[in-house]
PDB file of C-alpha atoms in Angstrom:
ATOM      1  CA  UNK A   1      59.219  -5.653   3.555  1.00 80.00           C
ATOM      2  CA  UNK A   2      61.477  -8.645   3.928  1.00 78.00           C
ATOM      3  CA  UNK A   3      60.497  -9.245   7.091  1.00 74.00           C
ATOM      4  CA  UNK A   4      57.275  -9.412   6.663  1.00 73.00           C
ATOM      5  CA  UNK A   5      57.908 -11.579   3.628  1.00 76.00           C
ATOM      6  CA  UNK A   6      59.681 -13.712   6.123  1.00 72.00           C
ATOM      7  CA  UNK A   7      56.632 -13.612   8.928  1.00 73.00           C
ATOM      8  CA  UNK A   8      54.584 -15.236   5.795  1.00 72.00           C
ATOM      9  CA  UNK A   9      56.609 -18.351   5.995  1.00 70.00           C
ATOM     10  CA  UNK A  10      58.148 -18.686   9.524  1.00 70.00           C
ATOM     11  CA  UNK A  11      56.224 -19.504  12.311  1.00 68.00           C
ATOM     12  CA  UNK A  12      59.108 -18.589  14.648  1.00 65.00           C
ATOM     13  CA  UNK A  13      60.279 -15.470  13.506  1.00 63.00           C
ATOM     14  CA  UNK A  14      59.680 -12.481  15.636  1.00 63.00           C
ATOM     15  CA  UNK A  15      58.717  -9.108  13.886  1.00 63.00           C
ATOM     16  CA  UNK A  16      60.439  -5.953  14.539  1.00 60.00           C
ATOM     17  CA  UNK A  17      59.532  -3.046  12.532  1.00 62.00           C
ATOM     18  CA  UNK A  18      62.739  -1.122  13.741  1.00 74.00           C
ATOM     19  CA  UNK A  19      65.365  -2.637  11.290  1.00 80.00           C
ATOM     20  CA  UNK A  20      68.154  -0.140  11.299  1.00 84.00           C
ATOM     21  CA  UNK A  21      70.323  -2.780  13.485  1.00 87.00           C
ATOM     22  CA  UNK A  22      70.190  -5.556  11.168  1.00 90.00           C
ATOM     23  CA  UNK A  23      72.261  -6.584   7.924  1.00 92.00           C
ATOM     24  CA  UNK A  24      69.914  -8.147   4.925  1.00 92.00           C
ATOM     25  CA  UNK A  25      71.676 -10.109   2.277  1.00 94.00           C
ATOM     26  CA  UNK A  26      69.779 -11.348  -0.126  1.00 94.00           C
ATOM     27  CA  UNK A  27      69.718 -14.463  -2.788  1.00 95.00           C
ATOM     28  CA  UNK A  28      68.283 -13.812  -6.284  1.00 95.00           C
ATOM     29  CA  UNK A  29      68.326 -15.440  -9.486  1.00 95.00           C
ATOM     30  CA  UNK A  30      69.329 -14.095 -12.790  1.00 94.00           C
ATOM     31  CA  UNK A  31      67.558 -14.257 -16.227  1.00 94.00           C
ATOM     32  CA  UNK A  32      67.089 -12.529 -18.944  1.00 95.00           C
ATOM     33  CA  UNK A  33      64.510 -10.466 -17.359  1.00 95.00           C
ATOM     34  CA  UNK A  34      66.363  -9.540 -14.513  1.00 95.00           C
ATOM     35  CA  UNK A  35      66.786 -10.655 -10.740  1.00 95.00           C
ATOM     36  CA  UNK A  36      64.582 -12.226  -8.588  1.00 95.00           C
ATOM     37  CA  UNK A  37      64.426 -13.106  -4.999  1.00 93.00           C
ATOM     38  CA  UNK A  38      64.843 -16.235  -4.005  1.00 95.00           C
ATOM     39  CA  UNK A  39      65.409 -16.071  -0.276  1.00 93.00           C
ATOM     40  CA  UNK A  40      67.480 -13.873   2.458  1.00 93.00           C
ATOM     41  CA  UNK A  41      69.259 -13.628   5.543  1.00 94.00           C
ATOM     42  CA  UNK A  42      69.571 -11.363   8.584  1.00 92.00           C
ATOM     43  CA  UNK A  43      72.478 -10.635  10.958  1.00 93.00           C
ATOM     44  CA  UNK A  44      72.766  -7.739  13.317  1.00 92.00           C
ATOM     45  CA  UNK A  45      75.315  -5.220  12.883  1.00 91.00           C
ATOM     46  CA  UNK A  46      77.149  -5.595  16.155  1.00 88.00           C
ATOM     47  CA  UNK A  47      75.860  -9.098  17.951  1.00 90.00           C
ATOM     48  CA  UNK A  48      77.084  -9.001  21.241  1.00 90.00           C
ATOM     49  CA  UNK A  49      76.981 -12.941  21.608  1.00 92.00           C
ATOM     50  CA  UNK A  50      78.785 -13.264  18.291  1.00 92.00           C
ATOM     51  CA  UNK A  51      75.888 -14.046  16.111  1.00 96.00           C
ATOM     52  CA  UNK A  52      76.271 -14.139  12.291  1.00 96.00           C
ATOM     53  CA  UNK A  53      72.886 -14.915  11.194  1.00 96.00           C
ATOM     54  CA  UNK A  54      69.621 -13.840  12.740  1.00 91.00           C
ATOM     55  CA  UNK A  55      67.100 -14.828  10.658  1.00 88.00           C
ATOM     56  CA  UNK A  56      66.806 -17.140   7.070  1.00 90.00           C
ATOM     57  CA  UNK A  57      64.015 -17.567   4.992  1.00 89.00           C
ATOM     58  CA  UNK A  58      63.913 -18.920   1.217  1.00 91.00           C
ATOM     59  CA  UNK A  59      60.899 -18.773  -0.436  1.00 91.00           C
ATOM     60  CA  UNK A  60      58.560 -21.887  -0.582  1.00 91.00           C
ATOM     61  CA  UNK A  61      59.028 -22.181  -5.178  1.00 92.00           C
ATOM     62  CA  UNK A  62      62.964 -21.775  -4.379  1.00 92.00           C
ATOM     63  CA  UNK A  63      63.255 -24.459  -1.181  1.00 90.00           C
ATOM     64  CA  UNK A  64      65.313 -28.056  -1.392  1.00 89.00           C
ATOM     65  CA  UNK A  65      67.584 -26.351  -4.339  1.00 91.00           C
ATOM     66  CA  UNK A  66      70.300 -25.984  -1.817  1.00 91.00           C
ATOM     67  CA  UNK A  67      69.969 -21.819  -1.385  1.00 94.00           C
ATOM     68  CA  UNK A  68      69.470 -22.313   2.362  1.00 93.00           C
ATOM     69  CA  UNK A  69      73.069 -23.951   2.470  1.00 94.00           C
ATOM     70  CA  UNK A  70      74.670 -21.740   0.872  1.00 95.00           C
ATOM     71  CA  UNK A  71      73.396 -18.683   2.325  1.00 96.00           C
ATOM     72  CA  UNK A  72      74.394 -20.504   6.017  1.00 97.00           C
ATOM     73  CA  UNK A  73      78.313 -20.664   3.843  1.00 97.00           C
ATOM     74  CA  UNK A  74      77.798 -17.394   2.627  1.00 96.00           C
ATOM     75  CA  UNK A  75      77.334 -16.449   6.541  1.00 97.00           C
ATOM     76  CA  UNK A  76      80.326 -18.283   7.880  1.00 97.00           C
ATOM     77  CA  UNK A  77      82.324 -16.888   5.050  1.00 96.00           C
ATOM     78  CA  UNK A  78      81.719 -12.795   6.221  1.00 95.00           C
ATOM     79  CA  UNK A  79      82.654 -14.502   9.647  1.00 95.00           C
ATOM     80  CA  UNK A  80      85.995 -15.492   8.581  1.00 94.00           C
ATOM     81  CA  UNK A  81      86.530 -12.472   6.774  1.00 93.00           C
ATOM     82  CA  UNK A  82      85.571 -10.643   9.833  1.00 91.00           C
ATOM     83  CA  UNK A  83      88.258 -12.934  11.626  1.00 91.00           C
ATOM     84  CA  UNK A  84      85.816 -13.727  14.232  1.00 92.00           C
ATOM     85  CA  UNK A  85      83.863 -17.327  14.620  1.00 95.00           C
ATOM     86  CA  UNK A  86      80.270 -17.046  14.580  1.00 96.00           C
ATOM     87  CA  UNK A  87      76.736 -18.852  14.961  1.00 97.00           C
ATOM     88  CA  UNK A  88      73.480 -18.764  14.458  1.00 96.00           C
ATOM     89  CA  UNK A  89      70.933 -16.762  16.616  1.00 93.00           C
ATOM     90  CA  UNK A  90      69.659 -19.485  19.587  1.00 89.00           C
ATOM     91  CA  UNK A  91      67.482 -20.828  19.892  1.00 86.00           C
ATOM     92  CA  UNK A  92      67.197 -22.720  16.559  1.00 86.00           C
ATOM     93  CA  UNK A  93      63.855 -24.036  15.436  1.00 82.00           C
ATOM     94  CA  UNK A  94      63.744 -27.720  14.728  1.00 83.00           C
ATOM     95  CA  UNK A  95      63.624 -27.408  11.004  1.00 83.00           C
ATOM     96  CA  UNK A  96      67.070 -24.849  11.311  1.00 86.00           C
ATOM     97  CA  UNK A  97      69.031 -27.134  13.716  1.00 89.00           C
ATOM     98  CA  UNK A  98      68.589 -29.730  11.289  1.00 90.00           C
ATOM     99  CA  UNK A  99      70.022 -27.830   8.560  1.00 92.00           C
ATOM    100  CA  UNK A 100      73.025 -26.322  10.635  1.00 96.00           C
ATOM    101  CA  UNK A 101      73.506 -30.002  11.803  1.00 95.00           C
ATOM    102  CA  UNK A 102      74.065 -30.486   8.160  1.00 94.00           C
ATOM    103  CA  UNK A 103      75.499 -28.022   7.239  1.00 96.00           C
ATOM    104  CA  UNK A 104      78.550 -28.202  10.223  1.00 97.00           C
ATOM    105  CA  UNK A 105      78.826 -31.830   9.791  1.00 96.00           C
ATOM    106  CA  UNK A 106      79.558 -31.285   5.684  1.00 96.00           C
ATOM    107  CA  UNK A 107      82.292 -28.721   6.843  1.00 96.00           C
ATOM    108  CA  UNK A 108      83.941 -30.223   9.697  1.00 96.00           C
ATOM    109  CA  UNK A 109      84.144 -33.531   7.208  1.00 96.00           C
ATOM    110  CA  UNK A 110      85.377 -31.938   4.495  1.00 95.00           C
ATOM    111  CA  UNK A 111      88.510 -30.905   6.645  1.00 94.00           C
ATOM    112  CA  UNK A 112      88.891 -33.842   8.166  1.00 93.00           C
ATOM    113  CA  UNK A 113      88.646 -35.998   5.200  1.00 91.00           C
ATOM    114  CA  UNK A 114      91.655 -33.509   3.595  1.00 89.00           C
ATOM    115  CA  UNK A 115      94.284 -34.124   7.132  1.00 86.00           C
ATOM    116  CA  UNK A 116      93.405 -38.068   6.610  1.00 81.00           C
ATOM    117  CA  UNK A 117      94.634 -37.969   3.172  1.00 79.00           C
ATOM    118  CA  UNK A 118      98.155 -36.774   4.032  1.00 76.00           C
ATOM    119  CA  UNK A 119     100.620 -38.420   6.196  1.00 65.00           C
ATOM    120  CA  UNK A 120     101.649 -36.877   9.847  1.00 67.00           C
ATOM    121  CA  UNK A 121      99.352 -34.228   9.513  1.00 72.00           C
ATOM    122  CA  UNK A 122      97.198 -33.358  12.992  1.00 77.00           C
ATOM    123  CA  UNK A 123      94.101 -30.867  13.159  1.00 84.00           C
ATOM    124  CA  UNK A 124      93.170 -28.966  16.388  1.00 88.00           C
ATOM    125  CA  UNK A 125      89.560 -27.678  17.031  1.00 92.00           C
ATOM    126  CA  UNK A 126      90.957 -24.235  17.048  1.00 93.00           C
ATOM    127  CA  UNK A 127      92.083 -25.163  13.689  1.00 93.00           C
ATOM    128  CA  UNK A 128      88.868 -26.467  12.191  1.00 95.00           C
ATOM    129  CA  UNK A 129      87.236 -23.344  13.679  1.00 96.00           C
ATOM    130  CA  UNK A 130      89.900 -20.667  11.649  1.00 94.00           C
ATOM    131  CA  UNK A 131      89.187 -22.858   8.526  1.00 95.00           C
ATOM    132  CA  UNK A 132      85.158 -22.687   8.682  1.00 96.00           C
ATOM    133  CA  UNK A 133      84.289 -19.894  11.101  1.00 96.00           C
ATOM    134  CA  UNK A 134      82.576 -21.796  13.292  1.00 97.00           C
ATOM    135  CA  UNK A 135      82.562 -21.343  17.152  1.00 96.00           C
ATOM    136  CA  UNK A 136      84.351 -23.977  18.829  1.00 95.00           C
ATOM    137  CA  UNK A 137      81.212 -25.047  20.734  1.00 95.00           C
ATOM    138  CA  UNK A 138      79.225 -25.508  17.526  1.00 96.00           C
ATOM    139  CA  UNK A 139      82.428 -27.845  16.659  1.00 96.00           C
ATOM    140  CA  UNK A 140      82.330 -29.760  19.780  1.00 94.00           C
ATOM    141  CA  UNK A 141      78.727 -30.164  20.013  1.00 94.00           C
ATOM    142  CA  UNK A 142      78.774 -31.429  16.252  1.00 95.00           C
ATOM    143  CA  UNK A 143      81.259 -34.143  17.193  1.00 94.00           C
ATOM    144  CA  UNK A 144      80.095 -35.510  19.999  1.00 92.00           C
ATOM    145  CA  UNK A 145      76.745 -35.906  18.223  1.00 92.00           C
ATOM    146  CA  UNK A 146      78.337 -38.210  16.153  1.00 92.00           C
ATOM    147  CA  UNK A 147      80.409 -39.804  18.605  1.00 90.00           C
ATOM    148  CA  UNK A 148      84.063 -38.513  17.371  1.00 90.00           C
ATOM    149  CA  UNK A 149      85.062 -37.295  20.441  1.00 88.00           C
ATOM    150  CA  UNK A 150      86.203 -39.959  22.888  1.00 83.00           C
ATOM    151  CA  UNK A 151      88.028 -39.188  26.103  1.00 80.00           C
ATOM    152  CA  UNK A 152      91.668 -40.805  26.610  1.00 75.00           C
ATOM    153  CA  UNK A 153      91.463 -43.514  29.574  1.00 77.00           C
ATOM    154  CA  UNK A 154      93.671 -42.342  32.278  1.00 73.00           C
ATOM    155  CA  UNK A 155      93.741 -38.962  31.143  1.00 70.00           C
ATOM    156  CA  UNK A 156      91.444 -35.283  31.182  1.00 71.00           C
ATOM    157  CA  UNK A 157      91.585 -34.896  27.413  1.00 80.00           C
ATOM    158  CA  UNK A 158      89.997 -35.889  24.501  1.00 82.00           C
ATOM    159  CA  UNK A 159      90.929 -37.788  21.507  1.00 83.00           C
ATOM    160  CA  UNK A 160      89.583 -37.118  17.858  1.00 85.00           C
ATOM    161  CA  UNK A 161      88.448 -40.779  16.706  1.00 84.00           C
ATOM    162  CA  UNK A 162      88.040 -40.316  12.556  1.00 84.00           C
ATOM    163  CA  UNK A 163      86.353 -42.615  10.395  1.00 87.00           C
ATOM    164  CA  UNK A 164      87.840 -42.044   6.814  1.00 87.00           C
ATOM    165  CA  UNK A 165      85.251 -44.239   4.841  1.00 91.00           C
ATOM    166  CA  UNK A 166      82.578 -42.744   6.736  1.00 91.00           C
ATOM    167  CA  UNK A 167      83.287 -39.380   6.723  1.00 93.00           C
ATOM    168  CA  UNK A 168      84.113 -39.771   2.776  1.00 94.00           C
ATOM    169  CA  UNK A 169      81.040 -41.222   2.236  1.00 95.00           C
ATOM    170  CA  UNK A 170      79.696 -38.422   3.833  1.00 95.00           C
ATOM    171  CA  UNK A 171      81.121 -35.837   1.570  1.00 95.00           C
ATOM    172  CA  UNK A 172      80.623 -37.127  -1.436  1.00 95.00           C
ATOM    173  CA  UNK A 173      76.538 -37.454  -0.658  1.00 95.00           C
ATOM    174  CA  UNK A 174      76.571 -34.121   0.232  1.00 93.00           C
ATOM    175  CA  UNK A 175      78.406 -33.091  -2.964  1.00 92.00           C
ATOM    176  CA  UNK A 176      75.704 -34.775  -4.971  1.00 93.00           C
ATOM    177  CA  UNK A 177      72.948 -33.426  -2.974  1.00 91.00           C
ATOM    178  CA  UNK A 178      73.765 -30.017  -2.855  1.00 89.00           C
ATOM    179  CA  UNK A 179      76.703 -29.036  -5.828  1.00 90.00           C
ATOM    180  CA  UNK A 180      75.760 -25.559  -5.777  1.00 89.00           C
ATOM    181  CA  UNK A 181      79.010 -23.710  -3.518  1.00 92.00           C
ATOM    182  CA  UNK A 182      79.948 -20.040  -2.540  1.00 92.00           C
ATOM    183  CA  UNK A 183      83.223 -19.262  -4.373  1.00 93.00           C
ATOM    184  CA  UNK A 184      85.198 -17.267  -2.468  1.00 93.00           C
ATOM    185  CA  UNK A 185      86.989 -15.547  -4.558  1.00 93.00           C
ATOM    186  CA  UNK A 186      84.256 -13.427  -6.220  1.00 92.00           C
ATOM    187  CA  UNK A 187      83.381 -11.984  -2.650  1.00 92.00           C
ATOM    188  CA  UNK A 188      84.247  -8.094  -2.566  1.00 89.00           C
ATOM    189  CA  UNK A 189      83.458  -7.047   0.961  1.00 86.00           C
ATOM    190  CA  UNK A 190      84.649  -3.844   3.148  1.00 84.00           C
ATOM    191  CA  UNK A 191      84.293  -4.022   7.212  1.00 79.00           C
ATOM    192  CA  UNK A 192      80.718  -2.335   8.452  1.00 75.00           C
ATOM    193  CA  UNK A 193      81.881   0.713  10.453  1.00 67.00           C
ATOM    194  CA  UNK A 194      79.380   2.395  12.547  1.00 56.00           C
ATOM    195  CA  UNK A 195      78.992   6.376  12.203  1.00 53.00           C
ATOM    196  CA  UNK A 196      81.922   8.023  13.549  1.00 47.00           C
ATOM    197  CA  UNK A 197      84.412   5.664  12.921  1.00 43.00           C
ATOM    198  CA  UNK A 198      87.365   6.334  11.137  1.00 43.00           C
ATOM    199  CA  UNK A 199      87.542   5.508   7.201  1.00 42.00           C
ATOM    200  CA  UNK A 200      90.494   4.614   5.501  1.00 41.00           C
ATOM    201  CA  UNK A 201      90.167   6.165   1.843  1.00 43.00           C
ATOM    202  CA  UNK A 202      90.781   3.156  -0.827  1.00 44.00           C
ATOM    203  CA  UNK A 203      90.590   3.166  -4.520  1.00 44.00           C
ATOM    204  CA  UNK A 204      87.578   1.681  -5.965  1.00 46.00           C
ATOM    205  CA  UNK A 205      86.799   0.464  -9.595  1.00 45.00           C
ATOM    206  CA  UNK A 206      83.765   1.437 -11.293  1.00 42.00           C
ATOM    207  CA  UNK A 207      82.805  -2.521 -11.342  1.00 42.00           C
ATOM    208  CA  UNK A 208      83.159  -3.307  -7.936  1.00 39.00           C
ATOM    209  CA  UNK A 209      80.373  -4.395  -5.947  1.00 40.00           C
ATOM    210  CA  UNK A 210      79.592  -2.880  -2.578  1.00 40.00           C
ATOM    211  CA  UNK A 211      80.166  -4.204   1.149  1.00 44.00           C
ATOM    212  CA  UNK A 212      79.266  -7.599   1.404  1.00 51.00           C
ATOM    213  CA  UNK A 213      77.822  -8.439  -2.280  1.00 49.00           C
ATOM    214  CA  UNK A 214      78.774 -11.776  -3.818  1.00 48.00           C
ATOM    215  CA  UNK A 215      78.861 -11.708  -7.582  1.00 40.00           C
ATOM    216  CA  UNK A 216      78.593 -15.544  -8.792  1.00 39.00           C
TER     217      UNK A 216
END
């Protein structure tokens, strides 16, 4: 049903009626009266290219309220949990390469503006990619878009050229426009395991949420 939901509103999306490989998560709003959907996201179980996110659709009432950010956060925070980088399903459509574009730049500032606030401190690309969950390529192709990466004369590598105003300036628009952030701390997730796998036995409290719910 939420892919056909989804058909409504994407142009793009593909429809499979076989859904047993895919992961929904899904985005509601709380009232008095209950929940209600407000958008969702796909991601297959086991992606073979690393994929964390198939497919994203927020409902047309519940767009430009930031829920398509933070569902793309929400994503890239099962991927560091999983301890694996991730990325979205290629290709993008234009609409969703303009919000990942976003959405990577905000991230990859927000670390960059923290190492040019302290003294002697250095960041890698590896280490940008542990601290967001991004794929390294994702990182690279971000930066070059914006013309950080410059290559050293008289050498193969590449320096990191960073703009502190800029990137500031940056952040703190993007704060403004979308304040609304996943807090990490009220994630309870458990590893998907595939039948036949092993399962370690672990205590459980009657409030805990399942696999992969987010309680905000």
């Amino acid at each position: 049903n939420l892919c056909l939901i989804g058909k409504m509103f994407l142009d793009t999306k593909t429809l499979y009626y076989d859904v047993e490989p895919f992961l929904f998560y899904i985005l509601c709003e709380y009232d008095s009266t209950g929940y209600h959907v407000a958008g969702y996201y796909s991601k297959e179980k086991r992606s073979v290219q690393g994929y964390n996110l198939s497919c994203i659709m927020i409902l047309p009432p519940k767009q430009r309220e930031g829920y398509g950010k933070l569902l793309i956060e929400f994503s890239y925070l099962l991927s560091k949990k999983e301890g694996m980088p991730g990325s979205p399903e290629k290709p993008l459509s234009d609409f969703g390469l303009l919000s990942y574009r976003s959405y990577w730049r905000r991230a990859i500032y927000e670390i960059l503006l923290n190492v040019s606030q302290k003294t002697n401190c250095a960041v890698s690309i590896d280490a940008i990619s542990k601290k967001t969950g991004m794929t390294v390529d994702d990182i690279i192709s971000t930066l070059q878009t914006d013309g950080m990466l410059q290559r050293q004369p008289g050498v193969s590598n590449y320096a990191l050229v960073v703009d502190a105003k800029r990137i500031e300036g940056y952040v703190e628009k993007a704060r403004e426009k979308n304040p609304r952030r996943i807090d990490p701390s009220k994630l309870r997730w458990a590893p998907f395991l595939t039948k036949g796998a092993a399962v370690l036995e672990q205590p459980k409290g009657d409030d805990e949420l399942s696999a992969g719910e987010l309680s905000v």
